[in-house]
PDB file of C-alpha atoms and ligand atoms in Angstrom:
ATOM      1  CA  VAL A  16     -83.041  13.536 -72.966  1.00  0.00           C
ATOM      2  CA  ALA A  17     -80.148  11.253 -71.953  1.00  0.00           C
ATOM      3  CA  THR A  18     -77.936  14.309 -71.308  1.00  0.00           C
ATOM      4  CA  VAL A  19     -80.600  16.011 -69.188  1.00  0.00           C
ATOM      5  CA  LEU A  20     -81.185  12.799 -67.228  1.00  0.00           C
ATOM      6  CA  ALA A  21     -77.434  12.400 -66.713  1.00  0.00           C
ATOM      7  CA  LEU A  22     -77.117  15.986 -65.504  1.00  0.00           C
ATOM      8  CA  SER A  23     -80.109  15.722 -63.149  1.00  0.00           C
ATOM      9  CA  ALA A  24     -78.818  12.399 -61.784  1.00  0.00           C
ATOM     10  CA  CYS A  25     -75.438  14.008 -61.189  1.00  0.00           C
ATOM     11  CA  GLY A  26     -77.088  17.062 -59.639  1.00  0.00           C
ATOM     12  CA  GLY A  27     -79.150  14.780 -57.378  1.00  0.00           C
ATOM     13  CA  THR A  28     -76.080  13.277 -55.740  1.00  0.00           C
ATOM     14  CA  THR A  29     -73.536  16.109 -55.526  1.00  0.00           C
ATOM     15  CA  ALA A  30     -75.319  19.490 -55.804  1.00  0.00           C
ATOM     16  CA  SER A  31     -77.462  18.811 -52.731  1.00  0.00           C
ATOM     17  CA  SER A  32     -74.438  18.857 -50.447  1.00  0.00           C
ATOM     18  CA  SER A  33     -73.572  22.469 -51.285  1.00  0.00           C
ATOM     19  CA  PRO A  34     -75.796  25.073 -49.587  1.00  0.00           C
ATOM     20  CA  ASN A  35     -78.460  26.733 -51.725  1.00  0.00           C
ATOM     21  CA  ALA A  36     -81.833  28.414 -51.215  1.00  0.00           C
ATOM     22  CA  GLU A  37     -83.764  25.120 -50.799  1.00  0.00           C
ATOM     23  CA  ASN A  38     -80.960  23.584 -48.733  1.00  0.00           C
ATOM     24  CA  PRO A  39     -79.326  26.403 -46.740  1.00  0.00           C
ATOM     25  CA  TYR A  40     -77.356  24.007 -44.518  1.00  0.00           C
ATOM     26  CA  GLY A  41     -76.019  21.957 -47.419  1.00  0.00           C
ATOM     27  CA  LEU A  42     -77.579  18.764 -46.001  1.00  0.00           C
ATOM     28  CA  ILE A  43     -77.143  15.458 -47.822  1.00  0.00           C
ATOM     29  CA  GLN A  44     -80.927  15.214 -48.026  1.00  0.00           C
ATOM     30  CA  PRO A  45     -82.680  18.586 -47.646  1.00  0.00           C
ATOM     31  CA  GLY A  46     -84.898  18.647 -44.563  1.00  0.00           C
ATOM     32  CA  THR A  47     -83.121  15.719 -42.894  1.00  0.00           C
ATOM     33  CA  ILE A  48     -79.990  15.773 -40.717  1.00  0.00           C
ATOM     34  CA  ARG A  49     -78.006  12.529 -40.906  1.00  0.00           C
ATOM     35  CA  VAL A  50     -75.948  12.057 -37.722  1.00  0.00           C
ATOM     36  CA  ALA A  51     -73.105   9.625 -37.032  1.00  0.00           C
ATOM     37  CA  SER A  52     -73.155   8.503 -33.400  1.00  0.00           C
ATOM     38  CA  LEU A  53     -72.383   5.574 -31.087  1.00  0.00           C
ATOM     39  CA  GLY A  54     -74.710   2.905 -29.751  1.00  0.00           C
ATOM     40  CA  ASP A  55     -72.863   2.228 -26.507  1.00  0.00           C
ATOM     41  CA  ALA A  56     -71.854   5.466 -24.829  1.00  0.00           C
ATOM     42  CA  LYS A  57     -74.751   5.645 -22.377  1.00  0.00           C
ATOM     43  CA  PRO A  58     -75.901   8.153 -21.080  1.00  0.00           C
ATOM     44  CA  TYR A  59     -74.309  10.472 -23.685  1.00  0.00           C
ATOM     45  CA  THR A  60     -75.616   8.571 -26.687  1.00  0.00           C
ATOM     46  CA  PHE A  61     -76.939   5.013 -26.915  1.00  0.00           C
ATOM     47  CA  ALA A  62     -79.584   2.835 -28.526  1.00  0.00           C
ATOM     48  CA  ASP A  63     -82.471   2.151 -26.090  1.00  0.00           C
ATOM     49  CA  ALA A  64     -84.476  -1.099 -25.793  1.00  0.00           C
ATOM     50  CA  GLN A  65     -86.572  -0.088 -28.815  1.00  0.00           C
ATOM     51  CA  GLY A  66     -83.393   0.585 -30.828  1.00  0.00           C
ATOM     52  CA  ASN A  67     -83.926   4.349 -30.813  1.00  0.00           C
ATOM     53  CA  PHE A  68     -80.965   6.638 -30.150  1.00  0.00           C
ATOM     54  CA  THR A  69     -81.264   8.641 -26.929  1.00  0.00           C
ATOM     55  CA  GLY A  70     -79.129  10.237 -24.244  1.00  0.00           C
ATOM     56  CA  PHE A  71     -77.869  13.705 -23.304  1.00  0.00           C
ATOM     57  CA  ASP A  72     -76.027  14.441 -26.557  1.00  0.00           C
ATOM     58  CA  ILE A  73     -78.855  13.060 -28.679  1.00  0.00           C
ATOM     59  CA  GLU A  74     -81.627  15.019 -26.983  1.00  0.00           C
ATOM     60  CA  LEU A  75     -79.562  18.202 -26.931  1.00  0.00           C
ATOM     61  CA  PHE A  76     -78.797  17.850 -30.638  1.00  0.00           C
ATOM     62  CA  LYS A  77     -82.454  17.220 -31.519  1.00  0.00           C
ATOM     63  CA  ASP A  78     -83.441  20.301 -29.511  1.00  0.00           C
ATOM     64  CA  VAL A  79     -80.824  22.402 -31.297  1.00  0.00           C
ATOM     65  CA  ALA A  80     -81.829  20.977 -34.702  1.00  0.00           C
ATOM     66  CA  HIS A  81     -85.458  21.883 -33.954  1.00  0.00           C
ATOM     67  CA  ARG A  82     -84.418  25.453 -33.185  1.00  0.00           C
ATOM     68  CA  ALA A  83     -82.593  25.440 -36.544  1.00  0.00           C
ATOM     69  CA  GLY A  84     -85.829  24.357 -38.241  1.00  0.00           C
ATOM     70  CA  VAL A  85     -85.050  20.675 -38.847  1.00  0.00           C
ATOM     71  CA  ASP A  86     -87.115  18.028 -37.022  1.00  0.00           C
ATOM     72  CA  ASN A  87     -86.143  15.004 -39.085  1.00  0.00           C
ATOM     73  CA  VAL A  88     -82.903  13.718 -37.555  1.00  0.00           C
ATOM     74  CA  VAL A  89     -81.596  10.225 -38.410  1.00  0.00           C
ATOM     75  CA  PHE A  90     -78.905   8.665 -36.146  1.00  0.00           C
ATOM     76  CA  THR A  91     -76.574   5.883 -37.234  1.00  0.00           C
ATOM     77  CA  GLY A  92     -74.210   4.065 -34.846  1.00  0.00           C
ATOM     78  CA  GLN A  93     -70.673   3.330 -35.914  1.00  0.00           C
ATOM     79  CA  ASP A  94     -67.151   2.870 -34.556  1.00  0.00           C
ATOM     80  CA  PHE A  95     -65.706   6.035 -33.070  1.00  0.00           C
ATOM     81  CA  SER A  96     -62.456   5.744 -35.044  1.00  0.00           C
ATOM     82  CA  GLY A  97     -64.125   6.311 -38.420  1.00  0.00           C
ATOM     83  CA  LEU A  98     -66.727   8.812 -37.280  1.00  0.00           C
ATOM     84  CA  LEU A  99     -64.977  12.097 -38.001  1.00  0.00           C
ATOM     85  CA  ALA A 100     -63.766  10.912 -41.427  1.00  0.00           C
ATOM     86  CA  ALA A 101     -67.333   9.881 -42.292  1.00  0.00           C
ATOM     87  CA  VAL A 102     -68.568  13.397 -41.423  1.00  0.00           C
ATOM     88  CA  ALA A 103     -65.660  15.021 -43.299  1.00  0.00           C
ATOM     89  CA  ASN A 104     -66.348  13.033 -46.494  1.00  0.00           C
ATOM     90  CA  GLY A 105     -70.053  13.843 -46.525  1.00  0.00           C
ATOM     91  CA  GLN A 106     -71.451  10.468 -45.466  1.00  0.00           C
ATOM     92  CA  PHE A 107     -73.126  12.259 -42.550  1.00  0.00           C
ATOM     93  CA  ASP A 108     -74.106  15.866 -41.922  1.00  0.00           C
ATOM     94  CA  ALA A 109     -72.901  15.797 -38.291  1.00  0.00           C
ATOM     95  CA  GLY A 110     -71.158  13.722 -35.658  1.00  0.00           C
ATOM     96  CA  VAL A 111     -72.714  13.664 -32.153  1.00  0.00           C
ATOM     97  CA  ALA A 112     -70.981  11.436 -29.576  1.00  0.00           C
ATOM     98  CA  ALA A 113     -69.339  13.331 -26.730  1.00  0.00           C
ATOM     99  CA  ILE A 114     -66.602  14.262 -29.228  1.00  0.00           C
ATOM    100  CA  GLY A 115     -63.989  16.445 -27.582  1.00  0.00           C
ATOM    101  CA  ILE A 116     -62.953  19.514 -29.606  1.00  0.00           C
ATOM    102  CA  THR A 117     -59.197  19.462 -30.308  1.00  0.00           C
ATOM    103  CA  ASP A 118     -56.949  21.263 -32.798  1.00  0.00           C
ATOM    104  CA  LYS A 119     -55.922  17.906 -34.255  1.00  0.00           C
ATOM    105  CA  ARG A 120     -59.553  16.960 -34.926  1.00  0.00           C
ATOM    106  CA  LYS A 121     -60.177  20.443 -36.393  1.00  0.00           C
ATOM    107  CA  GLN A 122     -57.835  19.423 -39.218  1.00  0.00           C
ATOM    108  CA  THR A 123     -60.549  16.957 -40.276  1.00  0.00           C
ATOM    109  CA  VAL A 124     -63.845  18.647 -39.360  1.00  0.00           C
ATOM    110  CA  ASP A 125     -65.297  21.845 -37.947  1.00  0.00           C
ATOM    111  CA  PHE A 126     -66.990  21.845 -34.532  1.00  0.00           C
ATOM    112  CA  SER A 127     -69.875  23.721 -32.986  1.00  0.00           C
ATOM    113  CA  ASP A 128     -69.234  25.540 -29.724  1.00  0.00           C
ATOM    114  CA  GLY A 129     -68.591  23.244 -26.750  1.00  0.00           C
ATOM    115  CA  TYR A 130     -71.561  21.909 -24.796  1.00  0.00           C
ATOM    116  CA  LEU A 131     -70.129  19.515 -22.181  1.00  0.00           C
ATOM    117  CA  ALA A 132     -66.850  19.482 -20.221  1.00  0.00           C
ATOM    118  CA  GLY A 133     -65.990  16.600 -17.896  1.00  0.00           C
ATOM    119  CA  TYR A 134     -63.616  13.771 -16.986  1.00  0.00           C
ATOM    120  CA  LEU A 135     -61.977  10.738 -18.573  1.00  0.00           C
ATOM    121  CA  THR A 136     -62.238   7.729 -16.246  1.00  0.00           C
ATOM    122  CA  VAL A 137     -60.332   4.480 -15.765  1.00  0.00           C
ATOM    123  CA  ILE A 138     -62.634   1.698 -14.599  1.00  0.00           C
ATOM    124  CA  THR A 139     -61.626  -1.749 -13.394  1.00  0.00           C
ATOM    125  CA  THR A 140     -62.841  -4.766 -11.386  1.00  0.00           C
ATOM    126  CA  LYS A 141     -62.923  -4.723  -7.577  1.00  0.00           C
ATOM    127  CA  THR A 142     -60.210  -7.386  -7.497  1.00  0.00           C
ATOM    128  CA  SER A 143     -57.726  -5.937 -10.001  1.00  0.00           C
ATOM    129  CA  GLY A 144     -55.731  -4.069  -7.361  1.00  0.00           C
ATOM    130  CA  ILE A 145     -55.669  -0.975  -9.629  1.00  0.00           C
ATOM    131  CA  ASN A 146     -56.603   1.978  -7.391  1.00  0.00           C
ATOM    132  CA  ASN A 147     -55.039   4.862  -9.311  1.00  0.00           C
ATOM    133  CA  ALA A 148     -53.185   5.751 -12.510  1.00  0.00           C
ATOM    134  CA  GLU A 149     -49.865   4.532 -11.070  1.00  0.00           C
ATOM    135  CA  GLY A 150     -51.471   1.120 -10.557  1.00  0.00           C
ATOM    136  CA  LEU A 151     -51.738   0.719 -14.362  1.00  0.00           C
ATOM    137  CA  GLY A 152     -48.036  -0.136 -14.674  1.00  0.00           C
ATOM    138  CA  GLY A 153     -47.651  -3.464 -16.463  1.00  0.00           C
ATOM    139  CA  LYS A 154     -51.430  -3.865 -16.702  1.00  0.00           C
ATOM    140  CA  ARG A 155     -53.570  -4.289 -19.822  1.00  0.00           C
ATOM    141  CA  LEU A 156     -55.622  -1.094 -20.365  1.00  0.00           C
ATOM    142  CA  GLY A 157     -58.467  -0.947 -22.882  1.00  0.00           C
ATOM    143  CA  VAL A 158     -59.047   2.194 -24.966  1.00  0.00           C
ATOM    144  CA  VAL A 159     -61.464   2.874 -27.832  1.00  0.00           C
ATOM    145  CA  GLN A 160     -59.485   3.561 -31.024  1.00  0.00           C
ATOM    146  CA  GLY A 161     -59.372   7.251 -31.938  1.00  0.00           C
ATOM    147  CA  THR A 162     -60.524   8.642 -28.596  1.00  0.00           C
ATOM    148  CA  LEU A 163     -58.844  11.244 -26.388  1.00  0.00           C
ATOM    149  CA  GLN A 164     -58.396   8.411 -23.913  1.00  0.00           C
ATOM    150  CA  GLU A 165     -56.166   6.612 -26.421  1.00  0.00           C
ATOM    151  CA  ALA A 166     -54.067   9.736 -27.016  1.00  0.00           C
ATOM    152  CA  TYR A 167     -53.843  10.467 -23.286  1.00  0.00           C
ATOM    153  CA  ALA A 168     -52.858   6.879 -22.409  1.00  0.00           C
ATOM    154  CA  VAL A 169     -50.180   6.752 -25.136  1.00  0.00           C
ATOM    155  CA  LYS A 170     -48.670   9.925 -23.697  1.00  0.00           C
ATOM    156  CA  ASN A 171     -49.167   9.404 -19.946  1.00  0.00           C
ATOM    157  CA  PHE A 172     -49.769   5.713 -19.162  1.00  0.00           C
ATOM    158  CA  THR A 173     -46.512   4.656 -20.778  1.00  0.00           C
ATOM    159  CA  SER A 174     -46.011   1.580 -18.564  1.00  0.00           C
ATOM    160  CA  ALA A 175     -49.478   0.210 -19.270  1.00  0.00           C
ATOM    161  CA  ASN A 176     -50.070  -2.249 -22.141  1.00  0.00           C
ATOM    162  CA  LEU A 177     -52.732  -0.565 -24.304  1.00  0.00           C
ATOM    163  CA  VAL A 178     -55.344  -2.732 -25.985  1.00  0.00           C
ATOM    164  CA  ARG A 179     -57.375  -0.948 -28.662  1.00  0.00           C
ATOM    165  CA  PHE A 180     -61.081  -1.728 -29.124  1.00  0.00           C
ATOM    166  CA  PRO A 181     -63.652  -0.513 -31.689  1.00  0.00           C
ATOM    167  CA  ASP A 182     -66.178   0.460 -29.014  1.00  0.00           C
ATOM    168  CA  ASN A 183     -66.973   0.461 -25.280  1.00  0.00           C
ATOM    169  CA  ASN A 184     -69.066  -2.712 -25.290  1.00  0.00           C
ATOM    170  CA  THR A 185     -66.213  -4.903 -26.534  1.00  0.00           C
ATOM    171  CA  ALA A 186     -63.785  -3.245 -24.134  1.00  0.00           C
ATOM    172  CA  ILE A 187     -66.095  -3.771 -21.138  1.00  0.00           C
ATOM    173  CA  SER A 188     -66.648  -7.412 -22.154  1.00  0.00           C
ATOM    174  CA  ALA A 189     -62.868  -7.800 -22.109  1.00  0.00           C
ATOM    175  CA  VAL A 190     -62.685  -6.279 -18.600  1.00  0.00           C
ATOM    176  CA  ASN A 191     -65.443  -8.606 -17.392  1.00  0.00           C
ATOM    177  CA  SER A 192     -63.717 -11.652 -18.939  1.00  0.00           C
ATOM    178  CA  GLY A 193     -60.294 -10.657 -17.562  1.00  0.00           C
ATOM    179  CA  ALA A 194     -58.823 -10.217 -21.057  1.00  0.00           C
ATOM    180  CA  VAL A 195     -57.851  -6.676 -20.002  1.00  0.00           C
ATOM    181  CA  ASP A 196     -57.394  -5.268 -16.483  1.00  0.00           C
ATOM    182  CA  ALA A 197     -59.142  -1.894 -16.992  1.00  0.00           C
ATOM    183  CA  HIS A 198     -60.860   0.323 -19.561  1.00  0.00           C
ATOM    184  CA  PHE A 199     -60.429   4.084 -20.161  1.00  0.00           C
ATOM    185  CA  LEU A 200     -63.602   5.923 -21.235  1.00  0.00           C
ATOM    186  CA  ASP A 201     -65.799   8.938 -20.444  1.00  0.00           C
ATOM    187  CA  TYR A 202     -66.832   9.568 -16.836  1.00  0.00           C
ATOM    188  CA  GLU A 203     -70.610   9.227 -17.227  1.00  0.00           C
ATOM    189  CA  ALA A 204     -70.298   6.142 -19.446  1.00  0.00           C
ATOM    190  CA  ALA A 205     -67.931   4.671 -16.853  1.00  0.00           C
ATOM    191  CA  LYS A 206     -70.526   5.340 -14.146  1.00  0.00           C
ATOM    192  CA  ALA A 207     -73.183   3.512 -16.170  1.00  0.00           C
ATOM    193  CA  TYR A 208     -70.947   0.482 -16.663  1.00  0.00           C
ATOM    194  CA  GLN A 209     -69.965   0.523 -12.974  1.00  0.00           C
ATOM    195  CA  GLU A 210     -73.635   0.324 -12.007  1.00  0.00           C
ATOM    196  CA  GLN A 211     -74.344  -2.346 -14.627  1.00  0.00           C
ATOM    197  CA  PHE A 212     -71.368  -4.654 -13.894  1.00  0.00           C
ATOM    198  CA  GLY A 213     -70.196  -3.699 -10.372  1.00  0.00           C
ATOM    199  CA  LEU A 214     -66.955  -2.191 -11.705  1.00  0.00           C
ATOM    200  CA  VAL A 215     -65.104   0.544  -9.854  1.00  0.00           C
ATOM    201  CA  SER A 216     -63.402   3.785 -10.844  1.00  0.00           C
ATOM    202  CA  ALA A 217     -59.601   3.968 -10.446  1.00  0.00           C
ATOM    203  CA  ALA A 218     -58.832   7.447 -11.811  1.00  0.00           C
ATOM    204  CA  ASP A 219     -60.617  10.575 -13.088  1.00  0.00           C
ATOM    205  CA  ILE A 220     -58.665  12.760 -15.509  1.00  0.00           C
ATOM    206  CA  PRO A 221     -60.123  16.263 -16.213  1.00  0.00           C
ATOM    207  CA  SER A 222     -60.767  16.969 -19.901  1.00  0.00           C
ATOM    208  CA  PHE A 223     -62.095  20.511 -19.593  1.00  0.00           C
ATOM    209  CA  ASP A 224     -59.700  21.765 -22.290  1.00  0.00           C
ATOM    210  CA  ALA A 225     -61.533  19.603 -24.827  1.00  0.00           C
ATOM    211  CA  PRO A 226     -65.265  20.119 -24.300  1.00  0.00           C
ATOM    212  CA  ALA A 227     -67.573  18.042 -26.481  1.00  0.00           C
ATOM    213  CA  GLY A 228     -68.886  19.715 -29.634  1.00  0.00           C
ATOM    214  CA  PHE A 229     -71.027  18.730 -32.637  1.00  0.00           C
ATOM    215  CA  ALA A 230     -68.745  17.775 -35.558  1.00  0.00           C
ATOM    216  CA  VAL A 231     -69.670  19.083 -39.034  1.00  0.00           C
ATOM    217  CA  ALA A 232     -67.881  18.982 -42.389  1.00  0.00           C
ATOM    218  CA  LYS A 233     -65.564  21.902 -43.031  1.00  0.00           C
ATOM    219  CA  GLY A 234     -67.095  24.849 -44.822  1.00  0.00           C
ATOM    220  CA  LYS A 235     -70.690  24.224 -43.728  1.00  0.00           C
ATOM    221  CA  THR A 236     -70.729  27.696 -42.157  1.00  0.00           C
ATOM    222  CA  ALA A 237     -74.503  28.317 -42.207  1.00  0.00           C
ATOM    223  CA  PHE A 238     -75.137  24.902 -40.640  1.00  0.00           C
ATOM    224  CA  LYS A 239     -72.469  25.392 -37.949  1.00  0.00           C
ATOM    225  CA  GLU A 240     -73.784  28.879 -37.127  1.00  0.00           C
ATOM    226  CA  ALA A 241     -77.352  27.570 -36.853  1.00  0.00           C
ATOM    227  CA  LEU A 242     -76.163  24.871 -34.440  1.00  0.00           C
ATOM    228  CA  ASN A 243     -74.275  27.455 -32.364  1.00  0.00           C
ATOM    229  CA  LYS A 244     -77.275  29.742 -32.241  1.00  0.00           C
ATOM    230  CA  GLY A 245     -79.494  26.850 -31.118  1.00  0.00           C
ATOM    231  CA  LEU A 246     -76.954  25.783 -28.499  1.00  0.00           C
ATOM    232  CA  ALA A 247     -76.770  29.299 -27.068  1.00  0.00           C
ATOM    233  CA  GLU A 248     -80.578  29.496 -26.876  1.00  0.00           C
ATOM    234  CA  ALA A 249     -80.818  26.041 -25.258  1.00  0.00           C
ATOM    235  CA  MET A 250     -78.280  27.063 -22.624  1.00  0.00           C
ATOM    236  CA  GLU A 251     -79.829  30.428 -21.927  1.00  0.00           C
ATOM    237  CA  ASP A 252     -83.402  29.167 -21.547  1.00  0.00           C
ATOM    238  CA  GLY A 253     -82.415  26.329 -19.194  1.00  0.00           C
ATOM    239  CA  THR A 254     -82.953  23.456 -21.640  1.00  0.00           C
ATOM    240  CA  TRP A 255     -79.304  22.439 -21.347  1.00  0.00           C
ATOM    241  CA  LYS A 256     -79.612  22.398 -17.512  1.00  0.00           C
ATOM    242  CA  LYS A 257     -82.795  20.306 -17.643  1.00  0.00           C
ATOM    243  CA  LEU A 258     -81.160  17.728 -19.926  1.00  0.00           C
ATOM    244  CA  TYR A 259     -77.984  17.655 -17.788  1.00  0.00           C
ATOM    245  CA  GLN A 260     -80.011  16.977 -14.628  1.00  0.00           C
ATOM    246  CA  LYS A 261     -82.055  14.318 -16.441  1.00  0.00           C
ATOM    247  CA  TRP A 262     -79.084  12.367 -17.825  1.00  0.00           C
ATOM    248  CA  PHE A 263     -76.326  13.078 -15.289  1.00  0.00           C
ATOM    249  CA  PRO A 264     -78.224  13.256 -11.963  1.00  0.00           C
ATOM    250  CA  GLY A 265     -75.957  14.030  -9.029  1.00  0.00           C
ATOM    251  CA  SER A 266     -72.936  14.917 -11.199  1.00  0.00           C
ATOM    252  CA  PRO A 267     -71.202  18.268 -10.619  1.00  0.00           C
ATOM    253  CA  MET A 268     -72.628  20.697 -13.204  1.00  0.00           C
ATOM    254  CA  PRO A 269     -70.206  22.907 -15.185  1.00  0.00           C
ATOM    255  CA  GLU A 270     -71.384  26.517 -14.845  1.00  0.00           C
ATOM    256  CA  GLN A 271     -70.441  27.826 -18.265  1.00  0.00           C
ATOM    257  CA  TYR A 272     -73.474  26.233 -19.934  1.00  0.00           C
ATOM    258  CA  LEU A 273     -76.065  27.555 -17.449  1.00  0.00           C
ATOM    259  CA  PRO A 274     -78.292  30.628 -17.999  1.00  0.00           C
ATOM    260  CA  LYS A 275     -76.167  33.771 -17.521  1.00  0.00           C
ATOM    261  CA  ALA A 276     -78.230  34.745 -14.456  1.00  0.00           C
ATOM    262  CA  GLU A 277     -77.274  31.469 -12.723  1.00  0.00           C
ATOM    263  CA  GLN A 278     -73.561  31.788 -13.324  1.00  0.00           C
ATOM    264  CA  THR A 279     -71.771  32.961 -10.211  1.00  0.00           C
ATOM    265  CA  ALA A 280     -69.518  35.911 -10.985  1.00  0.00           C
ATOM    266  CA  THR A 281     -66.170  34.131 -11.228  1.00  0.00           C
ATOM    267  CA  ALA A 282     -63.179  36.293 -10.289  1.00  0.00           C
TER     268      ALA A 282
HETATM  269  N1  SNW B 318     -67.823   8.884 -27.336  1.00  0.00           N
HETATM  270  C1  SNW B 318     -66.535   8.670 -27.138  1.00  0.00           C
HETATM  271  O1  SNW B 318     -66.070   7.566 -27.004  1.00  0.00           O
HETATM  272  C2  SNW B 318     -65.678   9.918 -27.103  1.00  0.00           C
HETATM  273  C3  SNW B 318     -64.593   9.790 -26.068  1.00  0.00           C
HETATM  274  C4  SNW B 318     -63.907  11.116 -25.773  1.00  0.00           C
HETATM  275  N2  SNW B 318     -64.837  12.055 -25.115  1.00  0.00           N
HETATM  276  C5  SNW B 318     -64.170  13.078 -24.337  1.00  0.00           C
HETATM  277  C6  SNW B 318     -65.139  14.209 -23.946  1.00  0.00           C
HETATM  278  O2  SNW B 318     -65.550  14.890 -25.092  1.00  0.00           O
HETATM  279  O3  SNW B 318     -66.274  13.645 -23.265  1.00  0.00           O
HETATM  280  C7  SNW B 318     -67.254  14.621 -22.856  1.00  0.00           C
HETATM  281  C8  SNW B 318     -66.623  15.673 -21.901  1.00  0.00           C
HETATM  282  O4  SNW B 318     -66.229  15.038 -20.731  1.00  0.00           O
HETATM  283  C9  SNW B 318     -65.384  16.274 -22.585  1.00  0.00           C
HETATM  284  O5  SNW B 318     -64.750  17.157 -21.638  1.00  0.00           O
HETATM  285  C10 SNW B 318     -64.411  15.185 -22.994  1.00  0.00           C
HETATM  286  O6  SNW B 318     -63.277  15.736 -23.655  1.00  0.00           O
HETATM  287  C11 SNW B 318     -63.321  11.724 -27.061  1.00  0.00           C
HETATM  288  O7  SNW B 318     -63.752  12.795 -27.476  1.00  0.00           O
HETATM  289  O8  SNW B 318     -62.423  11.072 -27.654  1.00  0.00           O
END
């Protein structure tokens, strides 16, 4: 009996992560998708007043998961810097947090198809005197550890003094307290913080070559394909457009995620 118990215990923890008939997507817990996300990247993903995760990325993922046959999705907030490793080592089934798809990141995880392409934005106070990227020279610039903003700033804002933070909230607190002169984050999150704290935008850097995708552990092919199929359906039936207009009202809408019939024939 001891042997059988030992085997079943072992099977209960490791076997479930490899796909099989009962668990075609190789989920940690069959029937539930465990997602690593962020609590402070509003309106992409954030915890609302009731502590529930919501936002564009969250609602799109839940829609896609539903189309893949899974309605039980559990979100956990964590620092961005450890998020991809946590997905890669099987702590989570997916990572959903406006995560730009890059070749470097593909060394750690696989990604779904892209679902959002936009800008990286530098925000600052009205009195900092920073009005563009050149104005960052000699200034303290906040970045969240592990983001594309960090990589971009290291390469391009060489005369700025980079200050690394675990998340946006701590970086924005540092801007508001004067501990840093500016913060470098995603465009829509920057807009939300501008409205909340009266901050202003100093530069918008296009990041269309790294659209956001859902991160999944390498080798979870059936899961990744199910997510891609759901994404394509959500784009074609206008769900993507509805969510974009809900969460990013007034922002220019990238065409490539609209229903085919609404895409102007680009040359
Ligand atoms: N949630 C975060 O802090 C992620 C920050 C950063 N996001 C970049 C991005 O994916 O944001 C959504 C879209 O604008 C993408 O074009 C962009 O690369 C990154 O992937 O590193």
